[in-house]
Coordinates of N, CA and C in Angstrom, one line a residue:
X1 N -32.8 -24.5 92.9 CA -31.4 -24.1 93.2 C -31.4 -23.2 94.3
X2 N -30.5 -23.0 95.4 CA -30.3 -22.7 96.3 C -29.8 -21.5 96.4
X3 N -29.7 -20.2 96.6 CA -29.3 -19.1 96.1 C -27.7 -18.7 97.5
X4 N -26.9 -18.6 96.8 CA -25.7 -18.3 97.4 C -26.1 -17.2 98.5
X5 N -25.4 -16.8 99.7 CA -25.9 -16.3 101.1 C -24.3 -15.1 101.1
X6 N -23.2 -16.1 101.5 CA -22.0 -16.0 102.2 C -21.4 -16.1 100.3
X7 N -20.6 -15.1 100.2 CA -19.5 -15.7 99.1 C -18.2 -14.5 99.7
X8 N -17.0 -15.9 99.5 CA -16.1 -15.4 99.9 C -14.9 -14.7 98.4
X9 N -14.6 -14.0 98.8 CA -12.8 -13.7 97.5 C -11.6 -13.6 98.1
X10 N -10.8 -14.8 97.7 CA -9.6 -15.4 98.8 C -8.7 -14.4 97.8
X11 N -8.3 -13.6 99.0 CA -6.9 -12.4 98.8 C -5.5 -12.6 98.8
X12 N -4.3 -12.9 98.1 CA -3.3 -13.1 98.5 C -2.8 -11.8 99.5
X13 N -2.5 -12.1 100.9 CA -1.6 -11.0 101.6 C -0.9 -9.8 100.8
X14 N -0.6 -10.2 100.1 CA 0.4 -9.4 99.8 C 0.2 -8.8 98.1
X15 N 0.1 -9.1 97.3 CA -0.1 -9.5 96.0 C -1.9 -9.1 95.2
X16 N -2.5 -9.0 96.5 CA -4.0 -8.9 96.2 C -4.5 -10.2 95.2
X17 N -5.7 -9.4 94.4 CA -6.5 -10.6 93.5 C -6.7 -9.5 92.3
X18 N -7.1 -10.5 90.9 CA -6.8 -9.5 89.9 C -8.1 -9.1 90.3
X19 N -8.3 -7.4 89.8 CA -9.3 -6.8 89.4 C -10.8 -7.7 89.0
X20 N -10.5 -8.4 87.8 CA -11.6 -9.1 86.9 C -12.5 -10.1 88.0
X21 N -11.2 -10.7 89.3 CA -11.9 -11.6 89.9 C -12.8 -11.0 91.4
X22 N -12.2 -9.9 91.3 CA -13.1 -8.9 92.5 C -14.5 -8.2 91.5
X23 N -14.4 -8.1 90.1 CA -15.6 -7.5 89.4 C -16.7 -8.6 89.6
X24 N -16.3 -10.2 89.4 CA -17.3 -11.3 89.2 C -17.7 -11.7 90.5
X25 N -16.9 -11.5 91.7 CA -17.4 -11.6 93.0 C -18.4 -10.6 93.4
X26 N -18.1 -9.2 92.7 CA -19.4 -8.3 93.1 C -20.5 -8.7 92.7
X27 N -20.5 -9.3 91.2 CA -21.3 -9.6 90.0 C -22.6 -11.0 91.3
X28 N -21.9 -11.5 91.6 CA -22.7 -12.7 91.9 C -23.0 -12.0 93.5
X29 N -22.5 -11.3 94.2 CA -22.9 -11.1 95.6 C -24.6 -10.4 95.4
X30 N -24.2 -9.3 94.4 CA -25.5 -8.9 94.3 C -26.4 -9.5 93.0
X31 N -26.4 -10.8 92.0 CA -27.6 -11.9 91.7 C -27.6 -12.3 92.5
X32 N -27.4 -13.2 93.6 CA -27.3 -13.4 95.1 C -28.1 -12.9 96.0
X33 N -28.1 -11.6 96.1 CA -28.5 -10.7 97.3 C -27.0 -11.2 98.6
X34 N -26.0 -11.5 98.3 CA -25.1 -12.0 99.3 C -24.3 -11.2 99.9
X35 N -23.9 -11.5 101.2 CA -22.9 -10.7 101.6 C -21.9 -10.9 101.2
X36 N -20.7 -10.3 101.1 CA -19.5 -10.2 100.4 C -17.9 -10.4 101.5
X37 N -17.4 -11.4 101.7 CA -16.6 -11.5 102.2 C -15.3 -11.4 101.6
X38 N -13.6 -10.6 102.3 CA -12.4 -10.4 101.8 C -11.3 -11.0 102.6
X39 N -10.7 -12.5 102.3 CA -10.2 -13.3 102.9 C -8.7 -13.5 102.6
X40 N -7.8 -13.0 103.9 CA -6.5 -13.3 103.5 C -5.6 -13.8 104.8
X41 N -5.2 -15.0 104.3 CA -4.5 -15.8 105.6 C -2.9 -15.0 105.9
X42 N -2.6 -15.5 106.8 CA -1.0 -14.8 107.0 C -0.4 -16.0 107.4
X43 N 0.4 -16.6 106.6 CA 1.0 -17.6 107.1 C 1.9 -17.3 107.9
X44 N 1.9 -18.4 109.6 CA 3.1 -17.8 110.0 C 4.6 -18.4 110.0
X45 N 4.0 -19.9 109.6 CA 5.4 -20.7 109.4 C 6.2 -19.8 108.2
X46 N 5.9 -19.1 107.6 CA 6.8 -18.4 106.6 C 7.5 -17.6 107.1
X47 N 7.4 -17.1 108.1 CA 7.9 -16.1 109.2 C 8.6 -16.9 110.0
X48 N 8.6 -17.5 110.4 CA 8.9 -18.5 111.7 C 10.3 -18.1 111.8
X49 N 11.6 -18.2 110.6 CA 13.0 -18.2 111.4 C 13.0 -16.4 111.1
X50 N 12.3 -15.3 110.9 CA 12.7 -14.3 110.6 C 12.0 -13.8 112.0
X51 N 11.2 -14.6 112.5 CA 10.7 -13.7 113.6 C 11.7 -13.5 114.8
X52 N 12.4 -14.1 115.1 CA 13.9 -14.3 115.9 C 14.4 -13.6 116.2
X53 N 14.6 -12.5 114.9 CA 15.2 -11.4 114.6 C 14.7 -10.1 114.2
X54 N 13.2 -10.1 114.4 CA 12.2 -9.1 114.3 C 11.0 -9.2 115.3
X55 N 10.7 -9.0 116.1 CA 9.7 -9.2 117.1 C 8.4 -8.8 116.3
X56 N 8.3 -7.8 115.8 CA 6.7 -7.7 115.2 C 6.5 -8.2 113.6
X57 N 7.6 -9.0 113.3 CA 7.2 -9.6 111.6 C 6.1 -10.2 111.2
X58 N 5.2 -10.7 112.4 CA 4.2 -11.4 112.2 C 2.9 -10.2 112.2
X59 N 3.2 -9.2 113.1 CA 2.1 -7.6 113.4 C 2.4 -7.0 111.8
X60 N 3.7 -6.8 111.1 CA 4.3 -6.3 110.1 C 3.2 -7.1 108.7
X61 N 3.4 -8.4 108.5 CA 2.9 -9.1 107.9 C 1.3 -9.4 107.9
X62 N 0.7 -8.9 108.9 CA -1.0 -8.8 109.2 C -1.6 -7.5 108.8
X63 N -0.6 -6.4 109.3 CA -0.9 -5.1 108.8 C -0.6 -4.9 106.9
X64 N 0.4 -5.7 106.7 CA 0.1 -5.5 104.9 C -1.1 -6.1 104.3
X65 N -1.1 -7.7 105.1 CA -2.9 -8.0 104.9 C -3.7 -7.3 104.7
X66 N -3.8 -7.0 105.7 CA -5.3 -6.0 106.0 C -4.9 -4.7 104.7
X67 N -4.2 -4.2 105.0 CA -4.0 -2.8 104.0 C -4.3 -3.4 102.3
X68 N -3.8 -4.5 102.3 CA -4.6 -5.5 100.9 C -5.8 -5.2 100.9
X69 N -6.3 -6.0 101.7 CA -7.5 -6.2 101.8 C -8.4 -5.0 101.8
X70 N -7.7 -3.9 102.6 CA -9.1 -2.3 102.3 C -8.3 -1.9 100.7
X71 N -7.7 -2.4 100.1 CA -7.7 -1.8 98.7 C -8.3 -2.6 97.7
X72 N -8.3 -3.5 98.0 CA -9.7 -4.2 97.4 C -10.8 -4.5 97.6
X73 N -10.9 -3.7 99.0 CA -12.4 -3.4 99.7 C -13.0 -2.5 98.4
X74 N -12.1 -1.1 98.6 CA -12.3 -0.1 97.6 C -12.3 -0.3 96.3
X75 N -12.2 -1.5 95.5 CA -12.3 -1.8 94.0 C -13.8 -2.3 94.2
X76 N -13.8 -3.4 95.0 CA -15.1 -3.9 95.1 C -16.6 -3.2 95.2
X77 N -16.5 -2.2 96.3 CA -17.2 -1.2 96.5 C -17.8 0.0 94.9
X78 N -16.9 -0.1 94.5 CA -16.7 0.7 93.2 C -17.5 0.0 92.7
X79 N -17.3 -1.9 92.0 CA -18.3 -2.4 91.1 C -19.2 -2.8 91.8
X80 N -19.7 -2.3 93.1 CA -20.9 -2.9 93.5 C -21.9 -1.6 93.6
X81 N -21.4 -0.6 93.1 CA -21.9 0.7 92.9 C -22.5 1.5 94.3
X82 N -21.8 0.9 95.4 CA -22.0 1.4 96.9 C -23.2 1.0 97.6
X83 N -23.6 -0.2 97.0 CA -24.4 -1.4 97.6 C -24.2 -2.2 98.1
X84 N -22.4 -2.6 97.9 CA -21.8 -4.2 98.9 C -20.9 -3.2 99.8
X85 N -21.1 -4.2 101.0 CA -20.1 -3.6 102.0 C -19.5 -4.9 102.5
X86 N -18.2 -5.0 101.5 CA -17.4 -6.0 102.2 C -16.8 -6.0 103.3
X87 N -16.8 -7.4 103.7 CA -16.4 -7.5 105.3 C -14.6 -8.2 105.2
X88 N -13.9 -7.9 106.2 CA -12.0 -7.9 106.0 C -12.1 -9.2 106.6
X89 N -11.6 -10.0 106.5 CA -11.0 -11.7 107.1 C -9.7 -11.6 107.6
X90 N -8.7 -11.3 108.0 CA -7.2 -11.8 108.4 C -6.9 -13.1 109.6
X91 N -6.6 -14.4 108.5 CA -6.5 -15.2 109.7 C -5.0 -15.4 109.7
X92 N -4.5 -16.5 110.6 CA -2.9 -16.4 110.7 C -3.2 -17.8 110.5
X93 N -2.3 -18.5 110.0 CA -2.1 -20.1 109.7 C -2.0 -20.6 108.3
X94 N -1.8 -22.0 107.9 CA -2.2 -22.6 106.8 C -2.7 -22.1 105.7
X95 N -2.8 -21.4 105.0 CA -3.9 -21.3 104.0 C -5.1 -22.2 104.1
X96 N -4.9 -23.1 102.9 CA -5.8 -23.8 102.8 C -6.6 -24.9 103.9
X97 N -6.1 -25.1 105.2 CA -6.4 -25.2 106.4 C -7.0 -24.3 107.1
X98 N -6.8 -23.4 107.0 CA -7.3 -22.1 107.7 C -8.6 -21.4 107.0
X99 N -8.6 -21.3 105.8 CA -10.1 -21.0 105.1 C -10.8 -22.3 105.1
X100 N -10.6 -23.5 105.2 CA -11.4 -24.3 104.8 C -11.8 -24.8 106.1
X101 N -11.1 -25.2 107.1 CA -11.7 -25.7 108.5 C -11.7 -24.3 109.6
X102 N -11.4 -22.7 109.0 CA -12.0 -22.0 110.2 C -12.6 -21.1 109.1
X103 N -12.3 -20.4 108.5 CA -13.3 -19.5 107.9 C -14.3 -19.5 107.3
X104 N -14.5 -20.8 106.6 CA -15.6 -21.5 105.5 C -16.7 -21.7 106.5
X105 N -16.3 -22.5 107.6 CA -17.3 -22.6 109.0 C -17.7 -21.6 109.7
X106 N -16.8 -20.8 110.1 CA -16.7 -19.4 110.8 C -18.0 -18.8 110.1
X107 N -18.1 -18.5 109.2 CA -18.9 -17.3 108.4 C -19.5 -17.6 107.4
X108 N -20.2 -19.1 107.8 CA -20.8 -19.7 107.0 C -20.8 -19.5 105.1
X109 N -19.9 -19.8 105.0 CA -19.2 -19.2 103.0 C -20.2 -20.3 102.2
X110 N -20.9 -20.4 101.3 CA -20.9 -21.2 100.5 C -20.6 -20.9 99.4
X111 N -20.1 -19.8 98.8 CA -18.8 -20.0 97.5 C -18.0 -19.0 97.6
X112 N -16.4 -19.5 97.4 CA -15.5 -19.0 97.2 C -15.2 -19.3 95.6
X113 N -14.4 -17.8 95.7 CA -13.9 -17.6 94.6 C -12.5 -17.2 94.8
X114 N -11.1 -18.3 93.8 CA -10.4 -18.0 94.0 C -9.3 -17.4 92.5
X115 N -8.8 -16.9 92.0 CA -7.8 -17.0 91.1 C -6.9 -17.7 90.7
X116 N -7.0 -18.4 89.4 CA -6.1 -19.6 89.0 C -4.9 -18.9 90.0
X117 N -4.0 -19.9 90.4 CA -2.7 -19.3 90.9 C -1.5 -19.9 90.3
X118 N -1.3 -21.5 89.6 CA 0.0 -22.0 89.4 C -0.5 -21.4 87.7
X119 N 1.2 -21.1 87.1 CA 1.2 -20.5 85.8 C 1.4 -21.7 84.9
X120 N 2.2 -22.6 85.2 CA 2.1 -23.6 84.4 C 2.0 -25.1 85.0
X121 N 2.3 -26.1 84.6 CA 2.3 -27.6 85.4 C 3.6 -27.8 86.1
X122 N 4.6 -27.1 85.4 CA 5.7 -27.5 86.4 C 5.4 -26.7 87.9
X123 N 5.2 -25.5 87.8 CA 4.6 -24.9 88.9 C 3.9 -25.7 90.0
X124 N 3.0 -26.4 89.2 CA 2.1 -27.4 89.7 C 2.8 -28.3 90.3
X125 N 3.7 -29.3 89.3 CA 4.1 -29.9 90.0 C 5.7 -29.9 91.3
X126 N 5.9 -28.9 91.0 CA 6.8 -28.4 91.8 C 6.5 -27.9 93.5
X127 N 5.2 -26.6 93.0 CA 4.4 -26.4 94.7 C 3.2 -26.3 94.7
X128 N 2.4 -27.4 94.5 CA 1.6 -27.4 94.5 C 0.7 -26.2 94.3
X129 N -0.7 -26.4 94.0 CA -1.8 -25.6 93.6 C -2.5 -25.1 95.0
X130 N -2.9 -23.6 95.7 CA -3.2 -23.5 96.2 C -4.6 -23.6 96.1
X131 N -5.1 -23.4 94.7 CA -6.3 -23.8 94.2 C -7.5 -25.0 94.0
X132 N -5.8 -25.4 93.8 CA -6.3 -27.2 93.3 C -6.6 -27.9 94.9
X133 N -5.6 -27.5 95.8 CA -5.9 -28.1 96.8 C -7.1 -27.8 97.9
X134 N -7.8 -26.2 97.6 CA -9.0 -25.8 98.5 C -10.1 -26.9 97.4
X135 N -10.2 -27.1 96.2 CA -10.9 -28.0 95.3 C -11.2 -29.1 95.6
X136 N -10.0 -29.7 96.2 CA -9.8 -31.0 96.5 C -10.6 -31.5 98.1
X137 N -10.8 -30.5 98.8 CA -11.0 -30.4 100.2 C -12.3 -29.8 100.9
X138 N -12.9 -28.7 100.0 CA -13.7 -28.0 100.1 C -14.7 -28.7 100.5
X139 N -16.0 -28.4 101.5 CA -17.1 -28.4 101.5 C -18.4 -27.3 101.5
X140 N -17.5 -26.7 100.2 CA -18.5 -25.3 99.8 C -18.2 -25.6 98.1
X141 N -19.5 -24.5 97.2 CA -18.9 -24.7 95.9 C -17.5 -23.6 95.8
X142 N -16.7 -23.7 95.1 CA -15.5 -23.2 94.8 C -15.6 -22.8 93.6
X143 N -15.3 -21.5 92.9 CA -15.0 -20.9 91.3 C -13.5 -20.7 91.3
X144 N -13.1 -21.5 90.5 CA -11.5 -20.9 90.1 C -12.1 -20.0 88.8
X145 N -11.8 -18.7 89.3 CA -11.5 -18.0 87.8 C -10.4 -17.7 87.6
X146 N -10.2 -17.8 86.0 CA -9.0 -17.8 85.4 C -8.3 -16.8 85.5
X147 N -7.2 -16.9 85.1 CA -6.2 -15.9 85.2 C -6.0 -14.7 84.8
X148 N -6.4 -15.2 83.6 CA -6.0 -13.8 82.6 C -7.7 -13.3 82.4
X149 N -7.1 -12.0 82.0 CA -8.6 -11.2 82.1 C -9.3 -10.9 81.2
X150 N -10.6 -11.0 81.4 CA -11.6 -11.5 80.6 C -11.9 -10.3 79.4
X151 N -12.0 -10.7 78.1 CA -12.1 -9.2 77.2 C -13.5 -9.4 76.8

């Protein structure tokens, strides 16, 4: 068996990742010996008609990224007992386009870990799974961990 290198933990912008799924990403960086990557896209089509009317929405929306992302640098750091030094990702585009055909390549990932995201099937079937669809597409292994936190 091949021992994981690159593992990524895909950050929502805004919202972060729970706790439990940054504890299991430290857990496996270091059985691993891996580096630890912190990945959050910034969509910009979501911005697109607000930018019109705000010139830096898109600077505004990179800089809450990132400030995500160093606050769960700092969780991570904690369960890796000051052994992992995660590295920050902020891309702009697609999600699931964007981790999977630039960052997964970019920085060579061979497992991401993501957090269930849709709460029920209508969710599902309503807007799709951001999860389901890196699953569907991936050419790395992918962990959905579940949602709720582990007792």
């Amino acid at each position: 068996m091949e021992l994981y290198k690159n593992i990524l933990i895909g950050v929502h912008p805004t919202a972060g990742v729970p706790e439990h799924v940054v504890q299991k990403g430290c857990q496996l960086a270091e059985l691993h010996g891996a580096k630890l990557y912190l990945a959050s896209m910034v969509e910009e089509k979501g911005y697109g008609p607000f930018a019109r009317y705000e010139e830096d929405v898109l600077k505004k929306a990179e800089e809450e990224a990132t400030e995500t992302l160093h606050t769960v640098k700092r969780k991570a750091e904690s369960h890796g007992h000051g052994k992992l030094d995660a590295k920050l990702i902020v891309e702009h585009g697609a999600p699931t386009q964007t981790l999977l055909q630039k960052v997964v390549p970019d920085y060579q990932i061979d497992l991401v870990l993501l957090p269930q995201t849709s709460k029920n099937k209508m969710d599902r079937t309503l807007m799709g799974s951001f999860s389901e669809a890196v699953v569907r597409s991936a050419n790395c292994d992918i962990l959905i961990v579940d949602s709720k936190e582990e007792k």
